[in-house]
């Protein structure tokens, strides 16, 4: 199968990810932070090493501020529910995933927060100045996706971060799309909280993700329980990362994530970005030559994290993905991609769109094959 | 290393758990429920199969009522925070883990709930009639551990379940210790909500766990986001299991968990229980012959899920575990085990205790070796 559904989860992972997860599980996987014996300590060291790898990768000063979660959605929920209080105003963008919109809309519905959704241009890119204009006296938080999971559009997070810093507003970035090919420096971008999945661009396994919280931010935990620390107390410890890591964490998954990021480091983040752009640009140009096609993504490297969303005028998006799968053995995704907001912006809320999302293991050869198939589908609809 | 820390996480897992996780990751692991292509569908089928395996294992009628979580702690937090409202009264036991006590104490501190902690006998076993006597007009929930993670004492969950049913009070069981060797039939035991880890007695990998919620119970989700369903809505779907499974779930981990439970089914739950009891009884009897030893566990099969907690009068619990690890290469755990409540009951809150917790891969041979080491430690303290 040719796999072009990397925005959902990357496939495959680097071989070493599998090998090291297996090694961990077979050889030393005890409970990290829950005992003083060799295996527990080795598990603890392995987890700490990945905290450090992640910190280096995002230029986070203190690895203890990196919290492991089960996925990016948990991380986003911790951040949103952990910092917002009654009366707070939140600003977000028109391209957010349901992982951002659903918790925000629920708080709005309960009259806890006010919510402003900033509109973008035709591709959904917001103007940072629109965010500045939306800031009010009670604005507590700005939430922006790094890049849309529907069409790959990249948000001006650096400009938004500067504004947030200037205005003293917290800035949460959802890096579900883009982490692993777009450089993210939390200091340079003035990111206060960064939510990331482990199993997409970072090439780790499912069941992993994380949240970075800048030191000094007061934030409440979502899940309370045993942390292996302050065991004598009925109260959740306030120290990082324990405050957010109740219960046993996913040691082999985290180990795999570490090796995913090390693979990216070895390959070079920029090289991955350039490769993905080359693939995206080729798809864009090939698709553009087909009749009756409408493309919702931009081809420029600075505007696209690796996704081409499109529709044929005459064909249901689901039908295109279905034929690509059944007839041609190509994995893509169609429909709404858990992002009704983005589809409203792109005027595809009724039709959905076909999404081709590339990963660092895709090749130009695969792209050419898919373009040939798409031409056949397009021709057959005449 | 001889591994006797199975109450923290079981080690090793059945070989097939590793193999099937690897096969899943290498061959088909796309995002389940997030696409219509072959790999996504195969991932979805694999996850569904494990829901069915779990349902069969716990006699759950509808597999859709089984929700996958990252660990038992998340499951317990969902259950507690999802059903309790201001003014509710909750009853729990003196042997609960911090995964139960911390969320309950936090709600009590915020004046949202009233909390009654029922005392037990000297081993912490509660009398179900004490729970009946604690029930008031506003009692909404009873939470009981199936078995203590400190000394293995098994609670009379069947009796508690009958009382809960009779009184119309919800019954949540924390099966972190005991699932995988003690038979749990949610119908027979009148369990309304069952929280379980995947990585302990069920022999799955870390990063897995689950929550069963009886059909018809009104319960709010803790984490909101994309579920691959109702994508067009800003509101979290209310259907199970999607309501609690926001974001990408841990497909390979869940697959591994399925094969862990299948291993138990093949070995026979009762056979595992008998084996663990044989080991526990041998440890108990061997320890009893040593001087100055205080044992906090009961040896009977109906009173112990596979844990012996003890102290030597003259030696720090941490020192015993340290020597077992460093000198003898045996993994045990000492200290408070995230359960200050239980240690208060056992009068070990200051000293902690040494915990030997057996798993289905431990042997009588290993037990005899450890008893020899413990005799040496005991003799050396004369």
XYZ file of C-alpha atoms in Angstrom:
764
model
C 0.000 0.000 0.000
C 1.177 3.544 -0.748
C 0.565 5.427 2.480
C -0.430 9.096 2.207
C -2.270 9.472 5.525
C 0.655 10.746 7.581
C -1.374 13.612 9.048
C -3.467 10.987 10.863
C -0.454 8.978 11.998
C 2.920 8.523 10.361
C 3.690 5.175 8.788
C 6.102 3.513 8.873
C 8.306 4.531 11.791
C 12.100 4.281 11.638
C 13.164 0.649 12.194
C 15.085 1.624 15.324
C 11.839 2.837 16.938
C 10.432 -0.691 16.749
C 13.721 -2.271 17.833
C 14.223 -0.076 20.881
C 10.601 -0.455 22.000
C 11.004 -4.208 21.771
C 14.334 -4.106 23.599
C 12.776 -1.975 26.335
C 9.800 -4.300 26.753
C 11.833 -7.492 26.664
C 14.812 -6.419 28.719
C 14.135 -3.759 31.338
C 10.623 -2.305 31.312
C 9.654 -1.882 34.950
C 7.736 1.072 36.363
C 9.817 4.273 36.110
C 9.859 6.372 39.268
C 8.139 3.630 41.275
C 10.966 1.731 42.785
C 14.655 1.744 43.488
C 15.642 -1.461 41.739
C 17.799 -1.632 38.634
C 14.999 -2.116 36.126
C 12.875 0.673 37.552
C 15.886 2.986 37.543
C 16.795 2.013 33.987
C 13.212 2.706 32.892
C 13.361 6.050 34.678
C 16.636 6.958 32.987
C 15.239 5.995 29.580
C 12.230 8.284 30.106
C 14.416 11.131 31.357
C 16.631 10.789 28.295
C 13.593 11.306 26.060
C 12.571 14.375 28.073
C 16.022 15.730 27.308
C 15.828 14.810 23.622
C 12.477 16.608 23.352
C 13.828 19.617 25.237
C 16.781 19.894 22.889
C 14.477 19.475 19.908
C 12.143 22.349 20.902
C 14.812 24.425 22.731
C 13.120 23.932 26.091
C 15.456 24.987 28.897
C 14.275 22.628 31.627
C 13.401 19.048 30.602
C 11.249 18.696 33.736
C 8.774 21.104 32.085
C 8.068 18.442 29.436
C 5.089 16.328 30.463
C 4.231 13.046 28.755
C 0.605 12.557 27.711
C -1.219 9.862 25.769
C -1.701 12.121 22.760
C -1.780 15.789 21.751
C -5.474 16.032 22.612
C -4.815 15.269 26.273
C -2.027 17.859 26.242
C -4.328 20.521 24.750
C -7.063 19.726 27.280
C -4.599 20.001 30.183
C -3.390 23.373 28.893
C -6.845 24.834 28.211
C -8.588 23.539 31.327
C -5.508 24.043 33.478
C -5.065 27.780 32.995
C -8.517 29.180 32.219
C -10.738 30.656 34.917
C -14.215 32.125 34.935
C -14.337 35.403 33.067
C -11.285 34.738 30.884
C -11.303 35.607 27.198
C -9.676 33.270 24.692
C -8.653 33.924 21.097
C -8.215 31.154 18.584
C -8.107 30.674 14.826
C -10.564 29.587 12.178
C -8.533 26.453 11.372
C -8.462 24.670 14.707
C -9.004 20.961 15.126
C -11.811 19.676 17.356
C -9.129 18.945 19.981
C -8.949 22.708 20.486
C -12.469 23.768 19.544
C -14.417 21.206 21.549
C -12.844 22.044 24.952
C -13.094 25.777 24.202
C -16.708 25.572 23.022
C -17.639 23.551 26.109
C -16.170 26.230 28.400
C -17.959 28.921 26.389
C -21.252 27.016 26.635
C -20.867 26.809 30.414
C -20.357 30.599 30.444
C -16.894 30.174 31.907
C -15.011 31.834 29.062
C -15.585 34.230 26.191
C -14.277 32.976 22.853
C -13.148 34.869 19.761
C -12.374 32.941 16.598
C -10.212 35.014 14.270
C -10.990 34.547 10.565
C -8.203 33.976 8.076
C -7.714 34.438 4.359
C -9.171 32.021 1.801
C -6.690 29.320 2.862
C -7.357 29.938 6.538
C -4.119 31.739 7.342
C -4.820 34.311 10.018
C -3.260 37.757 10.148
C -1.444 38.136 13.480
C -2.646 41.719 13.587
C -6.236 40.458 13.663
C -5.295 38.555 16.796
C -3.760 41.705 18.274
C -6.990 43.577 17.562
C -9.031 40.879 19.292
C -7.102 41.174 22.565
C -9.148 42.640 25.413
C -8.500 43.359 29.058
C -9.571 39.866 30.101
C -7.783 37.964 27.341
C -5.903 35.191 29.096
C -4.986 32.802 26.306
C -4.319 32.627 22.573
C -4.510 29.157 21.022
C -3.218 28.557 17.523
C -2.519 25.501 15.498
C 0.964 25.458 14.032
C -0.500 24.121 10.816
C -3.971 23.027 9.755
C -4.611 19.293 9.609
C -7.041 19.893 6.747
C -4.982 21.828 4.210
C -1.562 22.193 5.847
C -1.657 25.996 5.997
C 0.989 27.269 8.409
C 0.008 29.961 10.899
C 2.221 32.992 11.653
C 3.042 31.631 15.111
C 6.169 33.756 15.480
C 4.193 36.966 14.983
C 1.395 35.740 17.234
C 3.944 34.792 19.882
C 5.481 38.277 19.811
C 2.074 39.859 20.249
C 1.169 37.474 23.068
C 4.411 38.265 24.869
C 3.988 42.005 24.359
C 0.419 41.906 25.703
C 1.111 39.468 28.558
C -1.260 36.833 27.185
C -0.488 33.113 27.374
C 0.224 31.438 24.025
C -0.626 27.771 23.430
C 0.453 26.141 20.165
C -1.069 22.911 18.882
C 1.817 21.369 16.970
C -0.068 18.221 15.926
C 0.794 19.031 12.316
C 4.278 20.305 11.603
C 6.297 19.111 14.597
C 8.977 16.979 12.991
C 9.438 19.059 9.854
C 8.909 22.708 10.866
C 11.464 24.117 13.307
C 9.841 24.935 16.668
C 11.939 26.951 19.113
C 9.726 27.773 22.088
C 11.972 30.675 23.068
C 12.207 32.237 19.623
C 8.470 31.802 19.006
C 7.492 32.917 22.549
C 5.441 29.780 23.054
C 4.202 29.372 26.641
C 2.629 25.964 26.136
C 3.328 23.516 23.327
C 1.143 20.450 22.747
C 2.515 17.760 20.461
C 1.651 14.199 19.430
C 4.370 11.576 19.432
C 2.986 9.455 16.617
C 2.821 11.894 13.692
C 5.790 13.894 12.424
C 7.933 12.977 15.430
C 7.839 9.349 14.228
C 7.102 7.783 17.603
C 4.410 5.206 18.327
C 0.743 5.839 19.068
C 0.001 6.307 22.755
C 2.537 9.109 23.102
C 2.433 12.884 23.134
C 3.421 15.717 25.367
C 2.937 19.166 26.734
C 5.572 21.769 27.415
C 4.627 24.413 29.973
C 6.902 27.411 30.507
C 8.282 27.557 34.032
C 6.253 29.708 36.399
C 2.857 29.310 34.730
C 0.228 28.379 37.295
C -1.686 25.437 35.888
C -3.984 22.867 37.445
C -3.824 19.149 36.675
C -6.653 17.290 34.969
C -5.929 13.780 36.257
C -4.918 13.179 39.878
C -3.350 10.096 41.346
C -0.156 8.315 42.177
C 2.983 9.969 40.912
C 5.646 8.025 42.767
C 6.425 11.283 44.612
C 5.016 12.937 47.743
C 3.343 9.569 48.301
C 2.452 10.443 51.890
C 0.184 13.300 50.767
C -3.448 13.176 49.686
C -2.729 16.221 47.530
C -1.313 16.076 44.027
C 2.335 17.244 43.978
C 2.805 20.623 42.311
C 6.229 19.860 40.905
C 6.760 19.169 37.220
C 6.411 16.758 35.543
C 4.734 14.731 38.333
C 1.764 17.097 38.605
C 0.543 15.888 35.192
C 1.857 12.341 35.100
C -0.481 10.421 37.394
C -0.407 6.690 37.010
C 2.021 4.593 35.041
C 3.382 6.265 31.927
C 3.985 4.561 28.608
C 7.671 3.702 29.002
C 8.201 1.679 25.790
C 6.176 4.217 23.797
C 8.229 7.100 25.163
C 11.443 5.239 24.388
C 10.184 4.786 20.817
C 9.366 8.476 20.571
C 12.908 9.336 21.618
C 14.315 7.260 18.778
C 11.822 8.816 16.368
C 13.165 12.260 17.204
C 16.753 11.043 17.032
C 16.027 9.810 13.518
C 14.779 13.286 12.592
C 17.893 14.818 14.108
C 20.102 12.515 12.084
C 18.188 13.123 8.872
C 18.038 16.843 9.574
C 14.803 18.695 10.247
C 15.361 21.018 7.292
C 16.037 18.109 4.964
C 12.755 16.500 5.960
C 10.957 19.772 5.399
C 12.548 20.170 1.969
C 11.673 16.588 1.012
C 8.072 16.987 2.117
C 7.830 20.268 0.243
C 9.186 18.674 -2.910
C 6.504 15.994 -2.693
C 3.754 18.503 -1.906
C 4.815 20.792 -4.742
C 4.844 17.904 -7.210
C 1.373 16.803 -6.125
C 0.127 20.363 -6.369
C 1.506 20.867 -9.865
C 0.289 17.500 -11.090
C -3.195 18.012 -9.673
C -3.358 21.516 -11.147
C -3.156 20.044 -14.626
C -6.242 17.902 -14.089
C -9.689 19.086 -15.112
C -12.306 20.234 -12.652
C -9.986 20.086 -9.668
C -10.173 22.488 -6.769
C -7.115 22.609 -4.492
C -7.460 24.029 -0.987
C -3.766 24.028 -0.043
C -0.906 26.358 -0.901
C 2.246 24.864 -2.408
C 4.889 27.158 -0.852
C 7.217 25.630 1.746
C 6.450 28.443 4.193
C 2.701 27.884 3.831
C 2.340 24.112 3.917
C 3.332 21.447 6.432
C 2.875 18.541 4.004
C -0.782 18.316 3.064
C -2.693 18.714 -0.184
C -6.462 18.948 0.194
C -8.566 18.905 -2.950
C -11.806 17.890 -4.605
C -12.887 17.012 -8.103
C -15.973 18.989 -9.033
C -17.877 15.923 -10.122
C -16.811 13.350 -7.542
C -17.542 12.905 -3.843
C -14.390 13.202 -1.738
C -15.228 9.889 -0.082
C -15.525 8.254 -3.465
C -12.085 9.468 -4.533
C -10.478 8.109 -1.359
C -12.483 4.904 -1.738
C -11.306 4.322 -5.289
C -7.720 5.233 -4.377
C -7.865 2.586 -1.648
C -9.825 -0.190 -3.346
C -8.611 0.083 -6.911
C -5.162 1.590 -6.526
C -4.107 0.570 -2.992
C -3.349 4.125 -1.920
C -4.222 5.362 1.599
C -5.610 8.889 1.797
C -8.314 10.406 3.975
C -11.501 12.141 2.981
C -14.286 13.794 4.933
C -14.063 16.446 7.619
C -10.886 15.348 9.445
C -12.338 16.388 12.846
C -12.116 20.027 11.799
C -15.528 21.467 10.924
C -14.209 24.982 11.516
C -11.555 24.624 8.831
C -13.996 23.074 6.383
C -16.406 25.934 6.949
C -13.601 28.355 6.110
C -12.640 26.382 2.986
C -16.333 26.067 2.012
C -16.074 22.278 2.084
C -18.216 21.600 5.145
C -20.771 19.730 3.045
C -18.432 17.889 0.698
C -15.381 17.331 2.857
C -12.122 17.062 0.920
C -9.598 14.477 -0.155
C -6.419 14.805 1.870
C -3.028 13.582 0.750
C -0.573 13.961 3.606
C 3.076 13.148 3.044
C 5.665 11.783 5.439
C 9.436 11.574 5.406
C 9.322 8.012 4.066
C 7.262 8.914 1.002
C 9.080 9.134 -2.312
C 8.770 11.116 -5.525
C 8.111 7.819 -7.250
C 5.048 7.221 -5.059
C 3.808 10.721 -5.776
C 4.079 10.154 -9.514
C 2.146 6.899 -9.259
C -0.636 8.570 -7.309
C -0.814 11.429 -9.784
C -1.249 8.895 -12.563
C -4.113 7.283 -10.636
C -5.714 10.643 -9.955
C -5.539 11.462 -13.650
C -7.353 8.208 -14.388
C -10.025 9.024 -11.822
C -10.377 12.515 -13.254
C -10.546 11.222 -16.845
C -13.140 8.625 -15.923
C -15.475 11.290 -14.625
C -15.757 13.020 -18.002
C 17.234 -10.275 37.756
C 14.451 -11.963 39.733
C 11.441 -9.694 39.290
C 9.019 -9.428 42.204
C 7.538 -5.989 41.426
C 4.523 -7.169 39.435
C 2.121 -4.942 41.369
C 3.899 -1.944 39.805
C 3.931 -3.439 36.314
C 4.097 -7.049 35.232
C 7.334 -8.324 33.729
C 7.845 -10.012 31.400
C 4.814 -10.091 29.122
C 3.900 -13.152 27.052
C 6.127 -13.312 23.949
C 3.127 -13.015 21.673
C 2.323 -9.587 23.171
C 5.641 -8.272 21.878
C 5.309 -10.065 18.551
C 1.800 -8.815 17.805
C 2.637 -5.246 18.816
C 5.599 -5.355 16.466
C 3.505 -6.883 13.675
C 0.876 -4.198 14.165
C 3.409 -1.365 14.070
C 5.354 -2.735 11.111
C 2.478 -3.948 8.970
C -0.767 -2.062 9.389
C -0.804 0.543 12.143
C -2.752 3.484 10.734
C -5.230 5.582 12.712
C -8.289 3.517 13.720
C -11.621 5.195 13.083
C -9.979 8.021 11.138
C -10.154 6.890 7.590
C -11.705 4.397 5.238
C -8.552 2.861 3.800
C -7.470 -0.724 4.406
C -4.875 0.009 7.079
C -7.153 2.286 9.055
C -9.930 -0.298 8.877
C -7.572 -3.087 9.913
C -6.420 -0.995 12.880
C -10.048 -0.327 13.771
C -10.893 -4.021 13.593
C -7.903 -4.892 15.783
C -9.043 -2.411 18.441
C -12.637 -3.648 18.267
C -11.444 -7.218 18.715
C -9.728 -6.232 21.956
C -12.891 -4.470 23.163
C -14.637 -7.784 22.620
C -11.908 -9.779 24.364
C -12.141 -7.464 27.378
C -15.931 -7.674 27.376
C -15.824 -11.454 27.384
C -13.215 -11.403 30.121
C -15.266 -9.224 32.487
C -18.705 -10.403 31.275
C -19.568 -6.998 29.846
C -22.616 -7.215 27.610
C -21.826 -4.412 25.180
C -18.183 -4.029 24.070
C -18.880 -0.395 23.141
C -19.125 0.352 26.885
C -15.405 -0.464 27.205
C -13.341 2.701 26.878
C -9.584 2.642 26.372
C -7.517 4.921 28.600
C -3.797 5.439 29.072
C -3.817 3.773 32.486
C -6.171 2.877 35.352
C -5.654 6.294 36.931
C -7.185 8.072 33.938
C -10.097 5.618 34.077
C -10.680 6.279 37.791
C -10.529 10.053 37.241
C -13.049 9.836 34.391
C -15.413 7.804 36.561
C -15.124 9.965 39.680
C -15.200 13.360 37.961
C -17.689 12.200 35.375
C -20.516 11.210 37.687
C -20.135 13.342 40.828
C -22.016 16.612 41.288
C -22.095 19.220 44.004
C -23.664 17.873 47.178
C -22.942 14.205 46.470
C -21.690 11.906 49.182
C -19.026 9.302 48.396
C -17.977 6.254 50.397
C -14.601 4.645 49.960
C -12.267 2.319 51.849
C -9.225 2.733 54.061
C -6.983 0.938 51.566
C -7.371 3.077 48.465
C -4.494 4.093 46.230
C -3.768 7.788 45.612
C -5.412 7.330 42.187
C -8.712 7.162 44.083
C -7.950 9.256 47.149
C -6.379 12.254 45.422
C -9.314 12.996 43.077
C -11.796 12.394 45.929
C -9.875 14.545 48.417
C -9.608 17.335 45.835
C -13.388 17.326 45.341
C -13.882 17.268 49.106
C -11.470 20.186 49.550
C -13.428 22.193 46.979
C -16.588 21.470 48.999
C -18.126 19.672 46.035
C -18.524 16.304 47.743
C -18.711 14.790 51.203
C -16.381 11.843 51.736
C -16.603 8.906 54.144
C -13.660 6.549 54.436
C -14.738 3.237 55.922
C -12.181 1.650 58.259
C -11.279 -2.007 57.925
C -9.813 -4.674 60.144
C -6.109 -4.844 60.970
C -5.321 -5.941 57.389
C -7.538 -3.247 55.932
C -10.393 -5.473 54.849
C -13.630 -3.533 55.187
C -16.892 -4.997 56.365
C -19.524 -4.456 53.677
C -22.047 -3.754 56.432
C -19.944 -0.760 57.510
C -20.403 0.558 53.999
C -24.144 -0.033 54.232
C -24.230 1.909 57.492
C -22.350 4.822 55.887
C -24.922 5.261 53.110
C -26.940 8.476 53.388
C -29.655 10.109 51.329
C -27.113 11.910 49.154
C -24.728 8.984 48.682
C -24.053 8.815 44.974
C -20.978 6.620 44.669
C -19.086 3.842 46.436
C -15.480 3.368 45.356
C -13.549 0.294 46.373
C -10.296 -1.203 45.362
C -10.585 -4.846 44.367
C -7.369 -5.525 46.231
C -4.858 -3.322 48.031
C -1.637 -2.569 46.182
C 0.162 -2.440 49.530
C -0.658 -5.778 51.122
C -2.883 -7.526 48.585
C -5.929 -7.706 50.848
C -9.045 -8.444 48.794
C -12.182 -6.407 49.476
C -15.661 -7.976 49.690
C -16.676 -6.413 46.385
C -19.533 -8.838 45.815
C -21.174 -7.872 49.104
C -20.516 -4.192 48.492
C -21.964 -4.512 44.989
C -25.163 -6.080 46.352
C -25.574 -3.269 48.850
C -24.886 -0.628 46.198
C -27.490 -2.177 43.921
C -30.019 -2.476 46.700
C -29.531 1.145 47.720
C -29.352 2.553 44.181
C -25.802 3.852 44.646
C -23.199 3.694 41.864
C -20.341 1.256 42.451
C -16.868 1.898 41.031
C -14.195 -0.783 41.400
C -10.492 -0.075 41.006
C -9.168 -3.359 39.685
C -5.546 -2.230 39.403
C -4.555 -5.186 41.578
C -6.271 -8.472 40.936
C -7.544 -8.136 37.365
C -5.842 -11.027 35.617
C -5.987 -13.485 38.493
C -9.236 -12.787 40.387
C -12.444 -13.444 38.456
C -14.351 -10.226 37.793
C -17.887 -10.563 36.465
C -19.415 -7.090 36.366
C -22.928 -8.535 36.381
C -22.401 -10.947 39.240
C -20.564 -8.338 41.302
C -23.002 -5.516 40.409
C -20.161 -3.297 39.278
C -21.345 -0.110 37.552
C -17.892 1.127 36.608
C -14.699 -0.894 36.420
C -11.287 0.754 36.061
C -8.401 -1.479 35.062
C -4.771 -1.087 33.960
C -3.541 -2.993 30.924
C 0.052 -3.410 32.046
C -0.293 -5.262 35.341
C -2.123 -8.565 35.756
C -3.658 -8.348 32.280
C -0.125 -8.690 30.838
C -0.451 -5.904 28.280
C 2.055 -3.106 27.704
C 2.297 0.166 29.576
C 0.236 2.969 28.056
C -2.965 0.925 28.227
C -5.921 0.677 30.556
C -9.645 0.993 30.410
C -12.941 1.882 31.943
C -16.189 -0.029 31.739
C -19.324 2.024 32.326
C -22.674 0.288 32.640
C -25.107 1.322 29.902
C -27.396 4.157 30.876
C -25.140 5.865 33.409
C -24.938 9.586 32.715
C -21.266 10.496 32.750
C -19.333 13.504 31.491
C -16.053 13.251 29.605
C -12.790 14.623 30.976
C -10.938 15.151 27.706
C -12.667 16.623 24.660
C -11.511 16.542 21.065
C -11.537 14.697 17.804
C -13.163 11.296 17.913
C -13.455 10.509 14.234
C -17.234 10.710 14.704
C -19.745 13.574 14.601
C -16.868 15.539 13.103
C -19.145 18.327 11.971
C -20.111 19.186 15.555
C -18.286 21.414 18.028
C -19.774 19.261 20.788
C -18.283 16.011 22.031
C -20.333 13.004 20.850
C -22.250 11.317 23.647
C -21.983 7.828 22.218
C -19.679 5.216 23.717
C -16.776 4.713 23.433
C -16.110 7.908 21.437
C -17.191 10.203 24.259
C -14.051 9.209 26.217
C -11.618 8.435 23.416
C -10.600 11.847 22.119
C -7.461 11.905 20.050
C -5.538 8.981 18.649
C -5.651 5.867 20.806
C -2.735 3.519 21.418
C -3.420 0.922 18.717
C -0.306 -1.258 19.132
C -0.610 -1.091 22.912
C -4.247 -2.139 22.772
C -3.373 -4.982 20.422
C -0.729 -6.102 22.912
C -3.259 -5.951 25.735
C -5.598 -8.190 23.760
C -2.923 -10.845 23.447
C -2.084 -10.467 27.145
C -5.664 -11.347 28.040
C -5.744 -14.167 25.503
C -2.683 -15.616 27.226
C -4.555 -15.515 30.546
C -7.545 -17.199 28.936
C -5.336 -19.958 27.570
C -3.516 -20.435 30.881
C -6.777 -20.246 32.801
C -7.576 -17.443 35.230
C -8.021 -19.886 38.103
C -4.721 -21.585 37.360
C -2.944 -18.230 37.517
C -4.664 -17.461 40.784
C -3.650 -20.832 42.228
C -0.061 -20.387 41.066
C 0.161 -16.893 42.561
C -1.337 -18.150 45.784
C 1.166 -20.992 45.989
C 3.992 -18.483 45.626
C 2.460 -16.090 48.134
C 1.823 -18.832 50.664
C 5.406 -20.091 50.350
C 6.768 -16.585 50.863
C 4.483 -16.099 53.834
C 5.517 -19.333 55.468
C 9.197 -18.809 54.796
C 9.113 -15.262 56.111
C 7.194 -16.333 59.194
C 10.148 -18.453 60.271
C 12.507 -15.499 60.292
C 13.186 -13.512 63.436
C 11.783 -10.058 64.012
C 9.618 -10.082 60.932
C 6.248 -8.367 60.784
C 4.003 -9.428 57.900
C 1.120 -7.177 56.850
C -0.532 -9.539 54.363
C -2.812 -12.512 54.783
C -1.820 -15.794 53.104
C -5.290 -17.136 52.187
C -6.188 -17.254 48.479
C -9.457 -15.420 49.144
C -7.644 -12.647 50.987
C -4.611 -11.949 48.847
C -4.140 -10.965 45.198
C -0.427 -11.812 45.115
C 1.399 -9.467 47.465
C 3.392 -9.979 50.646
C 4.206 -6.784 52.545
C 6.561 -7.027 55.508
C 9.242 -5.368 57.567
C 12.112 -6.556 59.691
C 12.014 -4.861 63.062
C 15.588 -3.719 62.855
C 15.946 -2.773 59.196
C 14.560 0.088 57.118
C 12.229 -1.166 54.385
C 14.228 0.812 51.823
C 17.411 -0.855 52.999
C 15.933 -4.326 52.556
C 14.836 -3.558 49.003
C 18.174 -1.898 48.331
C 20.147 -4.925 49.467
C 17.828 -7.294 47.592
C 18.501 -5.284 44.448
C 22.209 -4.517 44.787
C 23.509 -7.661 46.439
C 21.020 -10.273 45.312
C 19.646 -8.885 42.051
C 16.019 -9.144 43.158
C 13.456 -6.433 42.273
C 10.998 -5.554 45.045
C 9.504 -2.251 46.083
C 9.679 -0.489 49.404
C 8.219 2.751 50.741
C 4.635 3.948 50.624
C 3.512 2.656 47.191
C 1.372 5.773 46.589
C -1.024 4.622 49.307
C -0.614 6.658 52.508
C -4.116 5.645 53.587
C -3.243 1.948 53.557
C 0.032 2.545 55.362
C -1.768 4.526 58.035
C -4.108 1.582 58.526
C -1.197 -0.886 58.676
C 0.724 1.476 61.000
C 3.591 1.663 58.516
C 3.167 5.272 57.419
C 6.577 6.194 58.865
C 8.525 3.095 57.909
C 6.871 2.029 54.690
C 7.079 -1.692 53.963
C 8.887 -4.096 51.696
C 6.559 -5.415 49.011
C 7.059 -8.674 47.150
C 4.469 -8.908 44.379
C 4.276 -12.045 42.303
C 3.275 -12.513 38.684
C 2.287 -15.489 36.600
C 5.837 -15.886 35.301
C 7.387 -16.193 38.748
C 8.398 -19.678 39.897
C 8.636 -21.529 43.177
C 12.354 -21.754 42.533
C 12.616 -17.953 42.477
C 10.605 -17.735 45.684
C 12.954 -20.164 47.420
C 15.996 -18.183 46.296
C 14.512 -14.962 47.628
C 13.629 -16.586 50.929
C 17.247 -17.696 51.258
C 18.380 -14.105 50.642
C 15.872 -12.752 53.111
C 17.135 -15.194 55.741
C 20.667 -13.910 55.142
C 19.490 -10.318 55.530
C 17.597 -11.252 58.682
C 20.567 -13.163 60.127
C 22.945 -10.312 59.362
C 20.876 -7.932 61.443
C 21.343 -9.931 64.635
